[in-house]
Amino acid sequence: MYWKVIFFLCIQLIETIDLGGNRKVQKPKEDPRREDVNIAVVYQHYAGRSKSYDKAFKEVIRKINDATAVSSLRRLATRYNFQAVDCILPTGTFYVKEVLDCLCNNVTSNNVALIIFVTASETYDSTTAAEQYFLTAASYTGIPIIAWNADNAGFTFENDLTPYRIIQMAPPIEHQARAMLALLRRYNWPKFGVVTSEMAGNDGFVTAVREELDRFSNKSTKFVTSSNINSMIIFRYEMIHHCHLDTRNNTDMDLKLTEVKKNQAKIILLYANAAQAGAIFAHAEKHDMIGEKYLWIGTQSVKGTQTTVKAPAQAGMLCVNFHTGKQLNSSYQIHHKFAVSNAMFAPRDDILPLIIQLAPKLFGAALLQLRPNEVFPLKSNVSCKSEDGDPYWENGKYIYEHMKAAFVKGNPFHVDDGHDSFFYTFEKTGRLRNSILQISNLRTNSKGEKTWEKVGIFTNNELKMADVQWPGEKANPPQGAADKFHVKVVTLHEPPFITVSDVDPDTQKCPGNQVGNKVLVIDEKEFQGSICDWGDVEYTDDAGVKK
């Protein structure tokens, strides 16, 4: 009898101990008071990387549910049970069918309370348009969206993303424009030109530059009215020329770059992608516009993920950029359109896993801010079919507004760059309030190769710069001033004329110098008047005779 009891106890012990002698961790019982909250993450399929994205997402969900996340979010584990829903779109351009399949069969069918949408593509072509289509279609559900899109500068959304309930965690083009103007001020370049390609978002970039000009102009006015005016330095920008180039038309590029040169724009802000920038620099070189007297400053899209540049480019130029993924050389990127995210394994500096882990934390911080009168079921009742649910989740607006007011601490670059103390905060428009932007310099190394190197950081409206290799390998920056000043003097000759006025009431004569009263004969009619002598007039008649 005793051996049966001992045998039974041994069986129970074996069930709790694996063959390696490690005790199994028992899954905690679900708290019936916790509400299930589904969160969807949407990304494109990349061989190897998709697994790391899925792993990162489920890991942060587990930590939040186990109360092992950051201390400020541990209260979430007592109230909610987050659950992961994923939707993987095709690589590159995806179409309406894939978008609707994702939204109808994955997102709305699981009653998600949040959509996370991340992309690292920087092609600024049909892929960018597809991304915007997904965001637009998803916004029709009313479900809040947290997005991080490397090519968000190519979107055509209005500045205020509130109607779409989108939080955009990637740096907006306005921050890049602000960093560019900070460079102009740092090196005393008040006059500049702007060159844009046909790349999506070119009008938005010019608008952003103009708005930053107005913004800074208002600040300058405040400096003027300061009581301590003698210590103030007033710096005013002037966009002296702007042209839009069609990089598919060589004649158009030559004509418009000639106009840029004629207008004496020595400092040029460039908005284009890497391939278009190469075409522009090839033509600029023919016009002697990439030498030591010029300086080109590119946006994020000009550099992209390149570390070396083999296409035509200005050695010594600058670029404002943020981290988007694995760095690649120029030739590989140009010939492999989706090379940024097609690596067979996820590199350590891939930004998307970081964003995927930050987004649920921002969502959780917003849930903790919900007021008692804003408590509602966190299951969206949206459906693609009218008979299965509502077309729009009205309650999503409460979560969205609290997400705009919330913040989350995280790294905007990658785990090794030392920016772990950055706080993601947002404007009322749903866009990032502050960014960490890197200033890169295209240097020529000992092998004659052109490579991008970090020389500065722009954040919190502050610019910090290290030594720069300027065009022509000069030690000092170009002056940015015009080579010559063209002045035209125009004179206007008018023939003598007669001034008719009343005579002086006291002298009964003309006012001023005069000759006595005489009889004037005009058209055989006599008039009594005075001839006023105002001096001699010398002029040259049509025959060239001076009179």
XYZ file of C-alpha atoms in Angstrom:
547
model
C 0.000 0.000 0.000
C 2.778 2.389 0.924
C 4.621 1.744 -2.334
C 1.511 2.828 -4.277
C 1.486 6.129 -2.407
C 5.217 6.611 -3.022
C 4.765 5.773 -6.722
C 1.928 8.313 -7.017
C 4.051 11.020 -5.376
C 6.929 10.277 -7.742
C 4.631 10.655 -10.753
C 3.485 14.040 -9.437
C 7.113 15.091 -8.915
C 8.095 14.057 -12.448
C 5.288 16.174 -13.883
C 6.831 19.270 -12.318
C 10.478 18.494 -13.147
C 11.870 18.155 -16.666
C 14.594 15.715 -17.661
C 17.275 18.365 -17.220
C 16.335 18.833 -13.591
C 14.947 22.374 -14.097
C 11.701 23.208 -12.356
C 8.944 24.257 -14.762
C 7.478 27.697 -14.284
C 3.742 27.413 -13.746
C 1.656 29.810 -15.813
C -0.201 32.144 -13.470
C -3.941 31.891 -13.433
C -5.762 34.531 -15.420
C -7.325 37.219 -13.278
C -11.015 37.296 -14.226
C -11.075 41.034 -13.471
C -8.538 41.858 -16.200
C -9.916 42.995 -19.518
C -8.521 41.476 -22.705
C -7.162 44.157 -25.070
C -6.080 43.192 -28.572
C -3.278 45.163 -30.270
C -2.451 44.696 -33.950
C 1.016 45.226 -35.409
C 1.276 45.620 -39.189
C 4.557 45.422 -41.099
C 5.876 44.207 -44.429
C 7.291 40.733 -44.941
C 11.083 40.719 -44.865
C 12.938 37.426 -44.855
C 14.447 36.877 -41.428
C 13.402 40.229 -40.026
C 9.724 39.368 -39.716
C 10.569 36.833 -37.021
C 12.481 39.441 -35.024
C 9.557 41.868 -35.301
C 7.121 39.212 -34.085
C 9.470 38.292 -31.244
C 9.913 41.925 -30.167
C 6.164 42.511 -30.173
C 5.270 39.431 -28.139
C 8.109 40.105 -25.711
C 6.870 43.577 -24.774
C 3.290 42.290 -24.507
C 4.484 39.565 -22.117
C 6.418 42.039 -19.963
C 3.435 44.366 -19.662
C 1.137 41.496 -18.729
C 3.655 40.094 -16.214
C 4.189 43.544 -14.630
C 7.900 43.340 -15.487
C 7.882 46.351 -17.804
C 8.912 49.826 -16.655
C 7.572 50.714 -13.217
C 5.171 53.358 -14.522
C 3.285 50.712 -16.506
C 3.092 47.926 -13.930
C -0.415 48.936 -12.886
C -1.599 47.851 -16.331
C -1.155 44.207 -15.340
C -3.875 44.549 -12.691
C -6.457 45.870 -15.118
C -5.666 44.667 -18.640
C -4.388 41.615 -20.457
C -2.769 42.671 -23.746
C -2.930 40.204 -26.619
C -0.970 40.312 -29.874
C -2.512 40.303 -33.344
C -0.241 40.554 -36.356
C -0.798 41.315 -40.029
C 2.032 40.965 -42.520
C 1.834 42.849 -45.835
C 3.836 41.942 -48.959
C 7.295 43.385 -49.496
C 7.441 46.536 -51.608
C 4.239 47.859 -53.107
C 1.051 46.313 -51.764
C -2.398 46.782 -53.198
C -6.027 47.285 -52.192
C -6.704 43.565 -51.853
C -3.870 43.073 -49.334
C -4.895 46.168 -47.363
C -8.557 45.159 -47.112
C -7.627 41.577 -46.251
C -5.451 42.862 -43.397
C -8.034 45.285 -42.047
C -11.076 43.032 -42.420
C -9.675 39.590 -41.641
C -7.073 40.507 -39.020
C -7.671 43.916 -37.488
C -11.428 44.441 -37.214
C -12.264 40.745 -36.849
C -10.172 40.684 -33.663
C -11.727 43.891 -32.276
C -8.328 45.505 -31.766
C -8.028 48.720 -29.765
C -4.770 49.852 -31.398
C -3.040 49.503 -34.780
C 0.761 49.733 -34.963
C 2.067 50.310 -38.508
C 5.835 50.391 -39.158
C 7.788 50.586 -42.428
C 11.452 51.250 -43.224
C 11.203 51.739 -46.991
C 12.781 54.892 -48.426
C 12.003 54.512 -52.115
C 9.473 57.403 -52.141
C 7.533 55.866 -55.015
C 4.484 53.613 -55.244
C 5.500 52.008 -51.946
C 5.073 55.360 -50.188
C 1.668 55.779 -51.840
C 0.672 52.275 -50.683
C 1.663 53.119 -47.101
C -0.462 56.249 -47.150
C -3.367 54.256 -48.588
C -3.147 51.786 -45.713
C -3.094 54.569 -43.119
C -6.046 56.292 -44.782
C -8.098 53.094 -44.975
C -7.223 52.172 -41.378
C -8.222 55.640 -40.179
C -11.763 55.043 -41.486
C -12.225 52.478 -38.702
C -11.705 55.065 -35.947
C -9.164 52.780 -34.256
C -6.117 54.784 -33.007
C -2.934 54.240 -35.029
C 0.691 54.521 -33.927
C 2.893 54.725 -37.023
C 6.587 54.913 -37.750
C 7.342 55.407 -41.441
C 10.810 56.296 -42.692
C 9.344 57.948 -45.793
C 6.594 59.911 -44.018
C 7.895 63.092 -45.686
C 6.351 61.745 -48.896
C 2.849 61.527 -47.427
C 0.291 64.135 -48.447
C -1.626 64.275 -45.164
C -2.428 67.655 -43.693
C -0.149 68.768 -40.876
C -2.805 67.901 -38.286
C -3.179 64.109 -38.090
C -6.026 64.258 -35.572
C -8.801 63.530 -38.118
C -6.955 60.304 -38.964
C -6.201 59.421 -35.313
C -2.560 58.838 -36.252
C 0.433 59.267 -33.956
C 3.545 59.538 -36.161
C 6.684 58.576 -34.223
C 9.151 59.193 -37.067
C 10.704 62.681 -37.383
C 8.602 64.969 -39.628
C 10.040 66.977 -42.527
C 9.489 70.180 -40.495
C 12.209 69.094 -38.072
C 14.623 68.515 -40.931
C 13.891 71.986 -42.315
C 14.490 73.435 -38.845
C 17.842 71.665 -38.594
C 18.843 73.017 -42.015
C 18.098 76.588 -40.978
C 20.076 76.000 -37.789
C 23.055 75.093 -39.992
C 22.572 78.286 -42.006
C 22.658 80.319 -38.837
C 25.605 78.409 -37.368
C 27.795 79.214 -40.371
C 26.333 82.635 -41.182
C 24.653 81.804 -44.490
C 21.593 84.101 -44.609
C 20.840 83.583 -48.308
C 20.146 80.202 -49.824
C 18.391 78.400 -52.648
C 16.133 75.339 -52.659
C 16.223 72.544 -55.239
C 13.583 69.800 -55.238
C 13.055 66.781 -57.442
C 9.786 65.174 -58.507
C 9.931 62.987 -55.387
C 6.722 62.752 -53.358
C 6.460 65.469 -50.728
C 8.497 68.141 -52.538
C 5.796 70.804 -52.081
C 5.546 69.900 -48.405
C 9.275 70.444 -47.980
C 9.172 73.917 -49.547
C 6.170 74.785 -47.374
C 8.040 73.556 -44.281
C 11.050 75.748 -45.146
C 8.852 78.809 -45.668
C 7.004 78.213 -42.395
C 10.295 77.902 -40.558
C 11.408 81.173 -42.172
C 8.264 82.887 -40.872
C 8.702 81.275 -37.472
C 12.251 82.519 -37.160
C 11.346 85.956 -38.525
C 8.855 86.357 -35.666
C 11.589 85.469 -33.194
C 13.874 88.047 -34.756
C 11.234 90.726 -34.167
C 11.255 89.860 -30.474
C 15.024 90.294 -30.413
C 14.686 93.787 -31.874
C 12.259 94.904 -29.179
C 14.478 93.620 -26.373
C 15.814 96.214 -23.983
C 19.245 94.650 -24.302
C 19.297 95.173 -28.059
C 23.046 95.818 -28.272
C 23.814 92.231 -27.280
C 21.407 90.691 -29.744
C 22.427 89.315 -33.134
C 19.607 89.571 -35.644
C 19.841 86.926 -38.347
C 17.357 86.928 -41.204
C 17.083 84.216 -43.817
C 16.253 84.813 -47.455
C 15.302 82.141 -49.962
C 16.691 83.783 -53.092
C 15.686 81.034 -55.512
C 13.671 77.817 -55.687
C 13.413 75.411 -58.583
C 11.706 72.060 -59.132
C 13.697 69.654 -61.310
C 12.465 66.795 -63.445
C 15.409 64.411 -63.131
C 14.078 62.424 -66.103
C 14.581 65.445 -68.367
C 18.208 66.472 -68.938
C 17.264 69.726 -70.674
C 15.019 70.759 -67.794
C 17.788 70.134 -65.270
C 20.366 72.119 -67.243
C 18.080 75.109 -67.746
C 16.935 75.297 -64.139
C 20.377 74.749 -62.621
C 21.586 77.597 -64.816
C 18.923 79.782 -63.190
C 20.104 78.711 -59.748
C 23.643 79.718 -60.656
C 22.522 83.015 -62.205
C 20.707 83.904 -58.973
C 23.977 83.445 -57.038
C 22.566 80.792 -54.695
C 25.717 79.289 -53.176
C 24.081 77.382 -50.297
C 21.489 74.963 -51.665
C 18.947 72.868 -49.749
C 18.235 69.647 -51.649
C 15.116 67.472 -51.417
C 15.416 64.298 -53.499
C 16.073 60.587 -53.100
C 19.541 59.086 -53.504
C 19.144 58.151 -57.179
C 17.670 61.547 -58.113
C 20.401 63.351 -56.170
C 23.004 61.498 -58.237
C 21.397 62.731 -61.468
C 21.184 66.310 -60.151
C 24.840 66.342 -59.067
C 25.936 64.989 -62.465
C 24.391 68.048 -64.120
C 25.472 70.444 -61.358
C 29.057 69.342 -61.923
C 28.807 70.409 -65.583
C 27.782 73.873 -64.405
C 30.634 74.049 -61.879
C 28.180 74.019 -58.952
C 29.750 71.409 -56.683
C 33.082 73.131 -56.135
C 34.430 74.888 -53.075
C 32.234 77.976 -53.510
C 29.020 75.957 -53.148
C 27.543 73.824 -50.397
C 24.621 71.436 -50.778
C 22.606 70.365 -47.716
C 20.392 67.320 -48.242
C 17.388 65.899 -46.427
C 17.171 62.382 -44.985
C 16.116 61.015 -48.376
C 19.325 62.210 -50.090
C 21.500 60.047 -47.866
C 19.030 57.264 -47.143
C 20.840 54.222 -45.769
C 24.081 54.804 -47.646
C 27.472 54.833 -45.980
C 29.493 55.274 -49.183
C 28.505 57.086 -52.358
C 29.704 56.091 -55.809
C 27.205 58.142 -57.785
C 28.037 61.808 -58.537
C 27.844 63.897 -55.362
C 29.509 66.914 -53.780
C 32.369 65.920 -51.516
C 32.026 68.055 -48.396
C 28.241 68.393 -48.535
C 26.051 67.990 -45.443
C 22.914 65.969 -44.826
C 20.256 65.968 -42.106
C 19.179 62.418 -41.315
C 17.691 60.044 -38.759
C 18.218 56.344 -38.272
C 16.039 54.110 -40.446
C 17.757 50.727 -40.601
C 20.787 48.786 -41.751
C 23.348 50.992 -43.472
C 24.201 49.922 -47.027
C 26.588 51.087 -49.697
C 25.282 53.167 -52.574
C 25.526 50.668 -55.420
C 23.765 47.912 -53.464
C 20.933 50.190 -52.439
C 20.298 51.530 -55.931
C 20.220 48.091 -57.568
C 18.268 46.425 -54.735
C 15.197 48.533 -54.256
C 14.115 46.959 -50.988
C 17.570 46.192 -49.676
C 16.977 48.205 -46.521
C 14.725 45.551 -45.101
C 15.472 42.473 -47.168
C 18.479 41.237 -45.206
C 18.278 37.569 -44.230
C 18.686 38.469 -40.575
C 17.732 41.414 -38.403
C 20.789 43.605 -37.751
C 21.442 45.002 -34.313
C 20.777 48.557 -35.494
C 17.317 47.836 -36.965
C 15.019 50.577 -35.689
C 11.687 48.805 -36.210
C 11.917 46.331 -33.278
C 12.550 49.298 -30.978
C 9.460 51.125 -32.254
C 7.349 47.965 -32.089
C 8.240 47.692 -28.405
C 7.668 51.374 -27.645
C 4.210 51.649 -29.227
C 2.350 49.362 -26.734
C 4.008 51.260 -23.886
C 2.688 54.578 -25.239
C -0.744 52.983 -25.610
C -0.551 51.677 -22.037
C 0.431 55.098 -20.707
C -2.667 56.530 -22.418
C -4.928 53.891 -20.851
C -3.660 54.816 -17.394
C -4.759 58.408 -18.054
C -8.369 57.513 -18.823
C -10.749 59.300 -16.456
C -13.587 57.471 -14.660
C -16.155 58.894 -17.072
C -14.106 57.583 -20.006
C -14.267 53.909 -19.034
C -15.615 51.777 -21.872
C -14.975 48.298 -23.313
C -11.617 48.252 -25.091
C -12.914 46.092 -27.894
C -13.565 48.027 -31.066
C -16.932 47.125 -32.541
C -15.875 47.884 -36.114
C -16.605 45.567 -39.012
C -16.162 45.632 -42.771
C -19.741 44.337 -43.062
C -22.617 46.494 -41.862
C -24.514 43.524 -40.435
C -21.577 42.512 -38.226
C -20.806 45.818 -36.516
C -20.368 49.567 -36.786
C -18.222 51.217 -39.470
C -16.446 53.522 -36.992
C -15.225 53.186 -33.395
C -16.253 56.413 -31.694
C -14.548 55.599 -28.380
C -11.193 55.464 -30.105
C -11.001 59.258 -29.853
C -10.530 59.102 -26.070
C -7.546 56.799 -26.333
C -6.084 58.879 -29.164
C -6.308 62.161 -27.272
C -4.601 60.605 -24.240
C -1.857 59.136 -26.452
C -1.068 62.648 -27.701
C -0.734 63.790 -24.084
C 1.304 60.764 -22.980
C 5.026 60.160 -23.409
C 7.367 57.219 -23.540
C 11.101 56.926 -23.004
C 13.059 55.148 -25.705
C 15.891 55.151 -28.183
C 15.221 56.803 -31.582
C 18.355 55.285 -33.144
C 19.605 51.887 -32.028
C 20.762 50.190 -28.840
C 24.415 51.189 -29.158
C 24.191 54.932 -29.844
C 23.720 56.322 -26.327
C 20.331 58.033 -26.826
C 18.382 55.918 -24.344
C 17.194 58.960 -22.398
C 15.139 60.389 -25.279
C 11.466 61.065 -24.537
C 8.854 60.708 -27.263
C 6.354 63.522 -26.767
C 3.801 64.771 -29.256
C 2.161 67.935 -30.521
C -1.605 68.363 -30.634
C -1.324 67.492 -34.316
C -0.162 63.953 -33.493
C 3.359 64.601 -34.761
C 6.594 64.290 -32.856
C 7.411 67.351 -30.746
C 11.158 66.846 -30.766
C 13.568 64.659 -32.717
C 17.180 63.648 -32.559
C 18.602 64.385 -35.999
C 22.116 63.595 -37.109
C 24.226 65.869 -39.315
C 26.365 63.842 -41.711
C 29.299 65.021 -43.799
C 30.299 63.396 -47.124
C 34.062 63.061 -46.751
C 36.757 61.782 -49.049
C 38.896 59.123 -47.381
C 42.487 58.099 -48.109
C 41.305 55.717 -50.833
C 39.441 58.498 -52.623
C 36.053 57.094 -51.630
C 33.213 59.364 -50.544
C 31.812 58.220 -47.213
C 29.191 59.642 -44.859
C 30.378 60.453 -41.356
C 28.510 61.890 -38.397
C 29.619 65.446 -37.537
C 26.717 66.851 -35.550
C 23.449 66.426 -33.660
C 20.332 68.608 -33.726
C 17.779 68.207 -30.944
C 15.679 70.517 -28.754
C 16.422 73.273 -31.309
C 20.118 73.056 -30.411
C 22.855 72.280 -32.915
C 26.170 70.746 -31.907
C 28.833 70.392 -34.584
C 32.281 68.806 -34.806
C 34.927 69.405 -37.484
C 33.650 69.294 -41.050
C 35.516 68.484 -44.252
C 34.248 71.286 -46.477
C 34.048 71.227 -50.302
C 37.485 71.349 -51.881
C 38.796 69.820 -48.635
C 38.959 73.327 -47.210
C 39.328 73.927 -43.483
C 36.765 76.747 -43.473
C 33.170 76.739 -44.718
C 32.268 78.537 -47.965
C 31.172 82.127 -47.511
C 27.921 81.638 -49.344
C 28.103 85.167 -50.766
C 27.628 86.181 -54.384
C 30.725 86.355 -56.599
C 29.700 89.604 -58.291
C 27.098 92.255 -57.855
C 25.444 93.300 -61.108
C 24.153 96.879 -60.926
C 22.316 98.588 -63.778
C 21.842 102.385 -63.727
C 18.964 103.716 -65.808
C 18.308 107.446 -66.412
C 15.169 108.944 -67.845
C 15.262 112.060 -70.074
C 12.154 114.207 -70.253
C 11.755 117.085 -72.754
C 11.084 120.636 -71.412
C 7.548 121.284 -70.367
C 5.400 124.282 -69.367
C 4.129 124.635 -65.825
C 0.895 126.552 -65.495
C 0.175 128.100 -62.116
C -1.509 131.140 -60.606
C 0.567 134.350 -60.393
C 1.799 135.642 -57.069
C -1.099 137.721 -55.583
C 1.345 140.364 -54.252
C 3.653 140.816 -57.254
C 1.272 139.649 -59.933
C 4.160 137.650 -61.326
C 5.219 133.985 -61.501
C 6.570 132.513 -58.287
C 10.342 131.974 -58.230
C 12.749 133.061 -60.964
C 10.973 134.824 -63.770
C 11.182 137.095 -66.750
C 8.770 140.019 -67.044
C 5.250 139.767 -68.361
C 5.127 139.007 -72.044
C 2.555 138.189 -74.628
C 2.645 134.488 -75.545
C 1.458 133.395 -78.960
C 0.240 129.818 -79.086
C -1.581 128.466 -82.158
C -2.042 132.056 -83.460
C -3.762 133.050 -80.227
C -2.388 135.648 -77.838
C -2.125 134.988 -74.079
C -0.946 137.380 -71.402
C 1.467 135.710 -68.995
C 4.941 135.501 -67.532
C 7.823 133.369 -68.739
C 9.556 131.705 -65.764
C 13.237 130.937 -66.335
C 14.264 127.792 -64.413
C 17.695 127.451 -66.014
C 19.092 125.769 -69.099
C 18.346 122.169 -70.062
C 20.942 120.271 -72.059
C 19.881 117.227 -74.021
C 20.778 115.307 -77.173
C 18.285 115.108 -79.997
C 17.654 112.082 -82.188
C 20.458 113.136 -84.558
C 22.967 113.061 -81.739
C 23.341 116.861 -81.556
C 23.607 118.388 -78.102
C 21.272 121.305 -77.472
